mmCIF file with all atom_site columns, C-alpha atoms in Angstrom:
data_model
loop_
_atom_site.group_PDB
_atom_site.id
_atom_site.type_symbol
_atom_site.label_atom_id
_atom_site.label_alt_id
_atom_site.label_comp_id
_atom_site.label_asym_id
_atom_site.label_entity_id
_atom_site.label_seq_id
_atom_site.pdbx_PDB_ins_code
_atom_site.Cartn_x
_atom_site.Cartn_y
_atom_site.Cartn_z
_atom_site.occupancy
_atom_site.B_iso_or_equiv
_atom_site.pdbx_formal_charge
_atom_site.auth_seq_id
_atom_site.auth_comp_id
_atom_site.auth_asym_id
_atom_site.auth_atom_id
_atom_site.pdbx_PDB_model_num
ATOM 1   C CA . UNK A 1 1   ? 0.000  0.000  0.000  1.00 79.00 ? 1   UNK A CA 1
ATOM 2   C CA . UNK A 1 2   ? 1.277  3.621  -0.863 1.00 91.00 ? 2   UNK A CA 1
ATOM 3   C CA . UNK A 1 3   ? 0.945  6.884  0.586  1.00 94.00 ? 3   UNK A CA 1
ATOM 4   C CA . UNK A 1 4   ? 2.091  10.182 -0.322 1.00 95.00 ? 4   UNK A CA 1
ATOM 5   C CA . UNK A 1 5   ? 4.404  12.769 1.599  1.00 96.00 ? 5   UNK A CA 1
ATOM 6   C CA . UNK A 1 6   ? 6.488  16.108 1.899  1.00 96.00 ? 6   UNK A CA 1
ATOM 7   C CA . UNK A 1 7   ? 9.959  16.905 3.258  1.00 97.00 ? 7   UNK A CA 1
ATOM 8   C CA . UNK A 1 8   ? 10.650 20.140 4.172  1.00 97.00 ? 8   UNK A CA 1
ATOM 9   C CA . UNK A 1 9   ? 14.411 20.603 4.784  1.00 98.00 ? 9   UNK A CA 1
ATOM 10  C CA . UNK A 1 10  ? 13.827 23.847 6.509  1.00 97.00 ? 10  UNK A CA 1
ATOM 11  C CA . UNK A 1 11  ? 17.883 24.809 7.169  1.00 97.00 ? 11  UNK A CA 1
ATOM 12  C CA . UNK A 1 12  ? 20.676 22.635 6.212  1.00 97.00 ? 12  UNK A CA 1
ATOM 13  C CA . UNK A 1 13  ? 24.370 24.327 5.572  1.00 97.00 ? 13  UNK A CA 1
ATOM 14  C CA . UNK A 1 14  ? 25.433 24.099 1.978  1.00 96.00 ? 14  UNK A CA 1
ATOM 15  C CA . UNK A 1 15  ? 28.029 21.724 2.611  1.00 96.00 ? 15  UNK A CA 1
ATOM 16  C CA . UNK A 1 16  ? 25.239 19.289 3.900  1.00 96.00 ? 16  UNK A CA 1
ATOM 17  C CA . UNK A 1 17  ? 22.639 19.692 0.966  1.00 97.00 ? 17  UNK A CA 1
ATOM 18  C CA . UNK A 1 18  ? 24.492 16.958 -1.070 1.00 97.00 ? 18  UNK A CA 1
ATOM 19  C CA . UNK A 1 19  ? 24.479 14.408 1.536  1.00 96.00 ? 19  UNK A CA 1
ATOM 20  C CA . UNK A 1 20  ? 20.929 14.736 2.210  1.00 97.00 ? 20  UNK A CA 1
ATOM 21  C CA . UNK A 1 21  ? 19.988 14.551 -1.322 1.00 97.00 ? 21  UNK A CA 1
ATOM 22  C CA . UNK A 1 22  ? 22.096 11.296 -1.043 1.00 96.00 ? 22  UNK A CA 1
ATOM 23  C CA . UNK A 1 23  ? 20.281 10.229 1.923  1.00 97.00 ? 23  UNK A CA 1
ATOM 24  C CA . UNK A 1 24  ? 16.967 10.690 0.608  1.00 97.00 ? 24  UNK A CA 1
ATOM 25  C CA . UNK A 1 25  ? 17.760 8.872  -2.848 1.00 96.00 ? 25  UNK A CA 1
ATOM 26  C CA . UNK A 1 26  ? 18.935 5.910  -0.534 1.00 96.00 ? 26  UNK A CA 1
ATOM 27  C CA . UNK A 1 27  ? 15.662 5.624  0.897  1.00 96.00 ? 27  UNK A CA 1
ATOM 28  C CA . UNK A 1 28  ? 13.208 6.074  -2.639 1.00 95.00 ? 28  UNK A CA 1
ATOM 29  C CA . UNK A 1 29  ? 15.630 4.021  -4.191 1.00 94.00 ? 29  UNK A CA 1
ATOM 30  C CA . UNK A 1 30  ? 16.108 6.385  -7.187 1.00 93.00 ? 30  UNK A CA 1
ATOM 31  C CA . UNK A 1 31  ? 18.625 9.411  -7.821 1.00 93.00 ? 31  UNK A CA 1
ATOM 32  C CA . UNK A 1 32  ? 17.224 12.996 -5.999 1.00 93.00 ? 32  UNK A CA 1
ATOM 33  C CA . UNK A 1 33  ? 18.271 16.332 -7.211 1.00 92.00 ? 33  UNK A CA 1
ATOM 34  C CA . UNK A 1 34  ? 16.447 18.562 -4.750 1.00 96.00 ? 34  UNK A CA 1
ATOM 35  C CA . UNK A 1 35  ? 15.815 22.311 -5.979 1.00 95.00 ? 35  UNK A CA 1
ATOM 36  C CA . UNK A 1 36  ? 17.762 24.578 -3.227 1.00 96.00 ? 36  UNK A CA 1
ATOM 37  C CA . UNK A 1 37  ? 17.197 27.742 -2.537 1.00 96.00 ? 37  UNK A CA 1
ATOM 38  C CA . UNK A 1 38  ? 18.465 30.342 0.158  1.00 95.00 ? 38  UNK A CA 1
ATOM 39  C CA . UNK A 1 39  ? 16.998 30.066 3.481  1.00 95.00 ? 39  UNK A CA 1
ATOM 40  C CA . UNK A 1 40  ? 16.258 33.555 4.944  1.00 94.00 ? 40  UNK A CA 1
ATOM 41  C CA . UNK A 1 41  ? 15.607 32.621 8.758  1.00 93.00 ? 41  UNK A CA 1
ATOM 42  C CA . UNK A 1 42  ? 19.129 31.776 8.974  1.00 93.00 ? 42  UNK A CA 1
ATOM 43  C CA . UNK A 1 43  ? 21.797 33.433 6.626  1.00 93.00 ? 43  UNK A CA 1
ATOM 44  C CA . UNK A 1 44  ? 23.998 30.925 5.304  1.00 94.00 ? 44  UNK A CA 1
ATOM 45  C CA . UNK A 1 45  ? 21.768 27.936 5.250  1.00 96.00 ? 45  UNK A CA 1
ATOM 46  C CA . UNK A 1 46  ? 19.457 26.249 2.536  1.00 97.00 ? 46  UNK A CA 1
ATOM 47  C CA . UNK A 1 47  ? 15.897 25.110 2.166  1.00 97.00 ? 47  UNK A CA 1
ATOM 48  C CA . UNK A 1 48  ? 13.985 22.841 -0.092 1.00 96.00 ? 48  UNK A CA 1
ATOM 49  C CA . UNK A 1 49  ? 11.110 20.337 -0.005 1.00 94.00 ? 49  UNK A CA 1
ATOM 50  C CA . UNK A 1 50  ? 9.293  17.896 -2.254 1.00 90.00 ? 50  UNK A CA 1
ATOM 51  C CA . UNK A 1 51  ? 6.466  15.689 -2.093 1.00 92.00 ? 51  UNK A CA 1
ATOM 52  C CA . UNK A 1 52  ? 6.899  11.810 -2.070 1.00 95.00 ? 52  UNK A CA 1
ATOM 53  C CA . UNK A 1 53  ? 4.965  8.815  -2.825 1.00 93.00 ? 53  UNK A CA 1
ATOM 54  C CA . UNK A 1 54  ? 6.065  5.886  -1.398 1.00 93.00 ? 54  UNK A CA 1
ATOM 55  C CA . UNK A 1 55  ? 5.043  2.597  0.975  1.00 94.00 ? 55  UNK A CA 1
ATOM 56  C CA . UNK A 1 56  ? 3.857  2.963  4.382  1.00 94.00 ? 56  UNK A CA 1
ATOM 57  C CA . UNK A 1 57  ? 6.514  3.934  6.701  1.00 94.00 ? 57  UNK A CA 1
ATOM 58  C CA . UNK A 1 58  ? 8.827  5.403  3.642  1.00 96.00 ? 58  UNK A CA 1
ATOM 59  C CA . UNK A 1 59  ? 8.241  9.091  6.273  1.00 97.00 ? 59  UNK A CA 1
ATOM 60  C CA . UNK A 1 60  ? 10.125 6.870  9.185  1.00 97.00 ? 60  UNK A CA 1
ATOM 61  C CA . UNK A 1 61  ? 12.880 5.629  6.884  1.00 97.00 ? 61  UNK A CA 1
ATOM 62  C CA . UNK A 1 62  ? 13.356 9.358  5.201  1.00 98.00 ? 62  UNK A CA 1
ATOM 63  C CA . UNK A 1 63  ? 13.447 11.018 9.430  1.00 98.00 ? 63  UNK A CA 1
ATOM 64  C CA . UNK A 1 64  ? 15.496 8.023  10.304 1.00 97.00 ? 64  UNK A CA 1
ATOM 65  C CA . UNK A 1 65  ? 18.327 8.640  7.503  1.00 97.00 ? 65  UNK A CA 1
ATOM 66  C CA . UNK A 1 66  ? 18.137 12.382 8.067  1.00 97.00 ? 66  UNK A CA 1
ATOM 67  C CA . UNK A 1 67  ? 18.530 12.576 12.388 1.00 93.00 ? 67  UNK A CA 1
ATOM 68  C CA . UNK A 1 68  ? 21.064 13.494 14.068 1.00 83.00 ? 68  UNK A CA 1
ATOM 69  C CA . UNK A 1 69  ? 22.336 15.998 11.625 1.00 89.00 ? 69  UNK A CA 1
ATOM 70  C CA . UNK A 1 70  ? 24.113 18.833 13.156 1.00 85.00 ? 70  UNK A CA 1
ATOM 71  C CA . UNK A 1 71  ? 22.351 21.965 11.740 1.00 92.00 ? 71  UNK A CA 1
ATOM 72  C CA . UNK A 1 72  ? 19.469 20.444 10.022 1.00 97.00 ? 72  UNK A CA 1
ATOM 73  C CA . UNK A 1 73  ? 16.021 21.077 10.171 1.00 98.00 ? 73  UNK A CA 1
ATOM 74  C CA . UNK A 1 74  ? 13.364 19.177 9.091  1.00 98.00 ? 74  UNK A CA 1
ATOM 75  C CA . UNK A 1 75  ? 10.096 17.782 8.648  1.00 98.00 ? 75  UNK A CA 1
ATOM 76  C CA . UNK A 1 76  ? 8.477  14.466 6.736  1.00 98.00 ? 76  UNK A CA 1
ATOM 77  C CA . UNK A 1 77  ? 4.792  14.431 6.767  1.00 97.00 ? 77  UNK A CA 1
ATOM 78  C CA . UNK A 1 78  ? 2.856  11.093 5.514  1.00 96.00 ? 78  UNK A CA 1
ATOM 79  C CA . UNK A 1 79  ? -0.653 10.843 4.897  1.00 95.00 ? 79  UNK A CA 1
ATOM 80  C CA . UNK A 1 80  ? -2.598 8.077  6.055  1.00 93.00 ? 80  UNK A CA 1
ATOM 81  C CA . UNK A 1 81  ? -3.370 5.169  4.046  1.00 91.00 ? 81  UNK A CA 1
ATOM 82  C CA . UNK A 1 82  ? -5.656 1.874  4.316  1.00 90.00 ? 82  UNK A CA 1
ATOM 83  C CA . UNK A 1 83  ? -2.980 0.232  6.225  1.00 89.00 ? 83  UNK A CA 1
ATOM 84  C CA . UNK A 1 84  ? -1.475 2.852  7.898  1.00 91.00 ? 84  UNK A CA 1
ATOM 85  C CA . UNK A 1 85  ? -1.992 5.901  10.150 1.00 93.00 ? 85  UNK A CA 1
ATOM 86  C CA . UNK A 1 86  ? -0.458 9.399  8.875  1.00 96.00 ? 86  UNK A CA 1
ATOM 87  C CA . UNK A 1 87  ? 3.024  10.467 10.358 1.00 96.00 ? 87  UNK A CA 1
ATOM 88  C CA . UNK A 1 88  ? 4.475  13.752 11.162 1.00 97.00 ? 88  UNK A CA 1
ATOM 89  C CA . UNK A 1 89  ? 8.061  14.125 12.184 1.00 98.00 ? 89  UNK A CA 1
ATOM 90  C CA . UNK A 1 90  ? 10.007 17.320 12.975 1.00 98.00 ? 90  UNK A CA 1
ATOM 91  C CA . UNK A 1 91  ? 13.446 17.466 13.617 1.00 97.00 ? 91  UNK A CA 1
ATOM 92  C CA . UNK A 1 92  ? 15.859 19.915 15.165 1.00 97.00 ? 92  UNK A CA 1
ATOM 93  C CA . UNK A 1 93  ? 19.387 20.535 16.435 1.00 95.00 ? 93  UNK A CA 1
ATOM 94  C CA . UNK A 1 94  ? 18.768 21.273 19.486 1.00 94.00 ? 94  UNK A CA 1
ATOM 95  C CA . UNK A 1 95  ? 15.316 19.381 20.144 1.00 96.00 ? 95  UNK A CA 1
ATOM 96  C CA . UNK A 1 96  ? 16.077 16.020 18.887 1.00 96.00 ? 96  UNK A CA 1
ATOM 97  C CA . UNK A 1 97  ? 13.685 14.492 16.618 1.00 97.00 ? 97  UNK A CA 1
ATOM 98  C CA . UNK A 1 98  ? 9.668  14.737 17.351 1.00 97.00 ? 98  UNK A CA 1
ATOM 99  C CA . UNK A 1 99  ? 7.455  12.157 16.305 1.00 97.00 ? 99  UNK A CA 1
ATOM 100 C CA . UNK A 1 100 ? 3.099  12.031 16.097 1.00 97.00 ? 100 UNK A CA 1
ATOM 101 C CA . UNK A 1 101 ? 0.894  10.103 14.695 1.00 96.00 ? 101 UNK A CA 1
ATOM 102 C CA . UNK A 1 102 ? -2.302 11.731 12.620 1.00 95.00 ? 102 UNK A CA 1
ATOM 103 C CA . UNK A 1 103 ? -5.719 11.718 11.868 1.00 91.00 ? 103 UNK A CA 1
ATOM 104 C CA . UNK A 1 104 ? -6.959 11.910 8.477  1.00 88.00 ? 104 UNK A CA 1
ATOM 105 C CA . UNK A 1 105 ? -7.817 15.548 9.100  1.00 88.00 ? 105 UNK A CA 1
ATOM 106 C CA . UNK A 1 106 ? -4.008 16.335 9.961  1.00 87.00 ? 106 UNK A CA 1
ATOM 107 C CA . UNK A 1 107 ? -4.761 16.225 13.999 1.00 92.00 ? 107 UNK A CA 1
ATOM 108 C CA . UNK A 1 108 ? -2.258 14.752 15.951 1.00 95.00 ? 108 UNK A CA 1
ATOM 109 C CA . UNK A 1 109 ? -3.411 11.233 17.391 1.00 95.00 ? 109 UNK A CA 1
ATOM 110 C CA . UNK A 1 110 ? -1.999 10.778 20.801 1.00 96.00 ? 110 UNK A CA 1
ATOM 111 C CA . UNK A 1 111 ? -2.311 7.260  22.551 1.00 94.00 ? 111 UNK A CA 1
ATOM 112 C CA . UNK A 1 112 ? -3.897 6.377  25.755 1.00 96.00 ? 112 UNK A CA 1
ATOM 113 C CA . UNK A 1 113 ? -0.507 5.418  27.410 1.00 97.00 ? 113 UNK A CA 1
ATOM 114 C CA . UNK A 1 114 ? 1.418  9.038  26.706 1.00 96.00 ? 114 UNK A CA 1
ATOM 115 C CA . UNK A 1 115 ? -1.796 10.542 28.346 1.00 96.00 ? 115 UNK A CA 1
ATOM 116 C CA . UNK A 1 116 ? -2.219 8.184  31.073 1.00 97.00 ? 116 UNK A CA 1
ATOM 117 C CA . UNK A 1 117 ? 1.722  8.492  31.917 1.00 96.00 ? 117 UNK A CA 1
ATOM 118 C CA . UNK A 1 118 ? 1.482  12.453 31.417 1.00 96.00 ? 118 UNK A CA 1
ATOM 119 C CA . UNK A 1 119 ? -1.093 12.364 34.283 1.00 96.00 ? 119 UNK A CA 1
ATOM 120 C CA . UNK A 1 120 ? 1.042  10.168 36.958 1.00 96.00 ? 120 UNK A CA 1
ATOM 121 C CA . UNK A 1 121 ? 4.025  12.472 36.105 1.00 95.00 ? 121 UNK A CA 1
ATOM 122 C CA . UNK A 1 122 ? 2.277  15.335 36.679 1.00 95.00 ? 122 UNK A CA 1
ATOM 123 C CA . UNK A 1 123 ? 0.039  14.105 39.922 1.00 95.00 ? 123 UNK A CA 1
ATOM 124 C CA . UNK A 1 124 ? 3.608  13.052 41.370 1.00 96.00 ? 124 UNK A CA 1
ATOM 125 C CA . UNK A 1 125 ? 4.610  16.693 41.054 1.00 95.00 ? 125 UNK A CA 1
ATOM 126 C CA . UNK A 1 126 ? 7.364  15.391 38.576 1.00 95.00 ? 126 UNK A CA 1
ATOM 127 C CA . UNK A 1 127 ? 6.539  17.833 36.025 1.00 93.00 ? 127 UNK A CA 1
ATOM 128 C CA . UNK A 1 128 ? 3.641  20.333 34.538 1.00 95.00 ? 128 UNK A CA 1
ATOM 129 C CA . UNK A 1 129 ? 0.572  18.943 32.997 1.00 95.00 ? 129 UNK A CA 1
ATOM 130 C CA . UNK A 1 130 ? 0.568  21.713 30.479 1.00 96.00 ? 130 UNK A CA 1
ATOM 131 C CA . UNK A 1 131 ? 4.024  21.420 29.356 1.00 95.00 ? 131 UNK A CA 1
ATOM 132 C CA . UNK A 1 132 ? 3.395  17.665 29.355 1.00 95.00 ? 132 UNK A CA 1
ATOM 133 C CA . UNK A 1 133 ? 0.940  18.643 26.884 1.00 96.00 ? 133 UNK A CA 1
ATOM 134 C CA . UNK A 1 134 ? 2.597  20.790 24.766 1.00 97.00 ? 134 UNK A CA 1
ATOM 135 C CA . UNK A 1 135 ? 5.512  18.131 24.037 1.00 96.00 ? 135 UNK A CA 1
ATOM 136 C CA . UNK A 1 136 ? 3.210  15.219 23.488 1.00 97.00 ? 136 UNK A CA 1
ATOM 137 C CA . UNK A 1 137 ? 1.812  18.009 21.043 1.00 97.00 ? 137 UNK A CA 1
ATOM 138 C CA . UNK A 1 138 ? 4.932  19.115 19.419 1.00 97.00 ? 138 UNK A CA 1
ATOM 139 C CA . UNK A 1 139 ? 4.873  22.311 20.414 1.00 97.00 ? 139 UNK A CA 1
ATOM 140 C CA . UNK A 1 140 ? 8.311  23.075 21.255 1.00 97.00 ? 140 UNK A CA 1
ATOM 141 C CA . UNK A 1 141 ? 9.702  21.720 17.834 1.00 97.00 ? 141 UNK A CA 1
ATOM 142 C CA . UNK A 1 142 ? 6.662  23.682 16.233 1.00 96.00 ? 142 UNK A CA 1
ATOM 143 C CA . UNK A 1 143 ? 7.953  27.266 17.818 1.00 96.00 ? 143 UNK A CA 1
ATOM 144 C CA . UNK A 1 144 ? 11.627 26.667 16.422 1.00 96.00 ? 144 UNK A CA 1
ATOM 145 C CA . UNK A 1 145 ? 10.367 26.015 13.373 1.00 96.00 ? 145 UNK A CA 1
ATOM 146 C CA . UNK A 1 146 ? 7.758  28.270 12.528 1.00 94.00 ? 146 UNK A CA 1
ATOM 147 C CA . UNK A 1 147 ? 10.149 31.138 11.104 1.00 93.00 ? 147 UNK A CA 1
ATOM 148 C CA . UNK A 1 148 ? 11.470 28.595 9.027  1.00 94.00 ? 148 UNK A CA 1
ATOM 149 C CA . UNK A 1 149 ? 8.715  27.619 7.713  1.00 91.00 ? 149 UNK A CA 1
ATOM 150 C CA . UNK A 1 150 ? 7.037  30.835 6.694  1.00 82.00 ? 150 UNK A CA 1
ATOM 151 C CA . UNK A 1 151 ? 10.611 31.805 5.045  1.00 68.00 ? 151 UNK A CA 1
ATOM 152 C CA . UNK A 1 152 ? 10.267 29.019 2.384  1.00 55.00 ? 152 UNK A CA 1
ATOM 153 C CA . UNK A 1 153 ? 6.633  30.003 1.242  1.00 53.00 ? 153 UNK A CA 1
ATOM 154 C CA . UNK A 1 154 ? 6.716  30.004 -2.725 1.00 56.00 ? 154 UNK A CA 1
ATOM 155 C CA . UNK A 1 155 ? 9.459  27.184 -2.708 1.00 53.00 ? 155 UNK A CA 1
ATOM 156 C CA . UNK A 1 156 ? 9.432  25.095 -5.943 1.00 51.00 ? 156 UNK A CA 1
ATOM 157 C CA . UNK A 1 157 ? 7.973  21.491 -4.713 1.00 46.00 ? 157 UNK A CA 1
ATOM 158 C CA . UNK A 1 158 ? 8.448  18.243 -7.022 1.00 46.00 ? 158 UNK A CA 1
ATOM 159 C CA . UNK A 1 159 ? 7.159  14.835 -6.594 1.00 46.00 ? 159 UNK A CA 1
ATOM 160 C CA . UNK A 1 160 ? 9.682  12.028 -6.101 1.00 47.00 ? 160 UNK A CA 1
ATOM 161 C CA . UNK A 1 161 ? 8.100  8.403  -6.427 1.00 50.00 ? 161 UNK A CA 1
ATOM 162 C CA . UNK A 1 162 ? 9.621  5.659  -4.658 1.00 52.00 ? 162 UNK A CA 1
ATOM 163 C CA . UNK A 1 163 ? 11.238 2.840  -6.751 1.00 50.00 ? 163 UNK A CA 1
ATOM 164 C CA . UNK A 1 164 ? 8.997  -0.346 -5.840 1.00 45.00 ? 164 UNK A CA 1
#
């Protein structure tokens, strides 16, 4: 079964864009020449994105081959399919990597466990409910990369398909 995504590399440092490109090609299985253009929320770095269509858990491989990056940012985004639930991961230098599951309206889907286990931490006084909240949410990762993301409106987007 197939589903269709985007990446958004929101800031990567010219030296990095090849190796990404390569990354990505590694996991469609075909060759990716990604259209790059300057990245205005931080001189210096790059931006591009491109919609994919690949199998179910193609947005896990793409996040997994791109983490850990120093000075990358990024999302993958995966609608959901018949066999699968849609994905959204965000990644940043100094966050980590972020992932949720979604709806088929976009919302993120979070399971019983993260709530229940929010709760205890925050009835034990180890933490805040609402900030529990707000990372089982993504918010954090969403308010370092909303100037990136409003800094690549207009960016050409292509669709890559997945060699089955």
């Amino acid at each position: 079964m197939t589903t269709r995504g985007v990446l958004y590399v929101h800031s990567a440092p010219r030296a990095l864009c090849p190796h990404v490109e390569w990354a990505v090609a590694g996991v469609l299985g075909t060759r990716v020449n990604l259209d790059w253009i300057r990245q205005p929320a931080a001189p210096g770095t790059w931006r591009s994105e491109f919609s994919w269509q690949g199998e179910a858990g193609t947005a896990s491989k793409l996040a997994s081959a791109l983490r850990g990056w120093h000075l990358l940012r990024f999302e993958v985004t995966a609608e959901p399919c018949p066999t699968a639930e849609g994905e959204r991961y965000s990644c940043t230098p100094d966050l980590g990597i972020f992932h949720a599951v979604t709806g088929i309206h976009g919302d993120i889907l979070i399971p019983e466990d993260r709530l229940r286990a929010a709760l205890v931490r925050s009835q034990r006084g180890e933490t805040d409910l609402e900030a529990e909240l707000a990372k089982l949410l993504g918010k954090p990762w969403d308010d370092e990369l909303e100037p990136f993301r409003y800094a690549g409106e207009g960016a050409p987007v292509r669709w890559l398909h997945q060699v089955v």
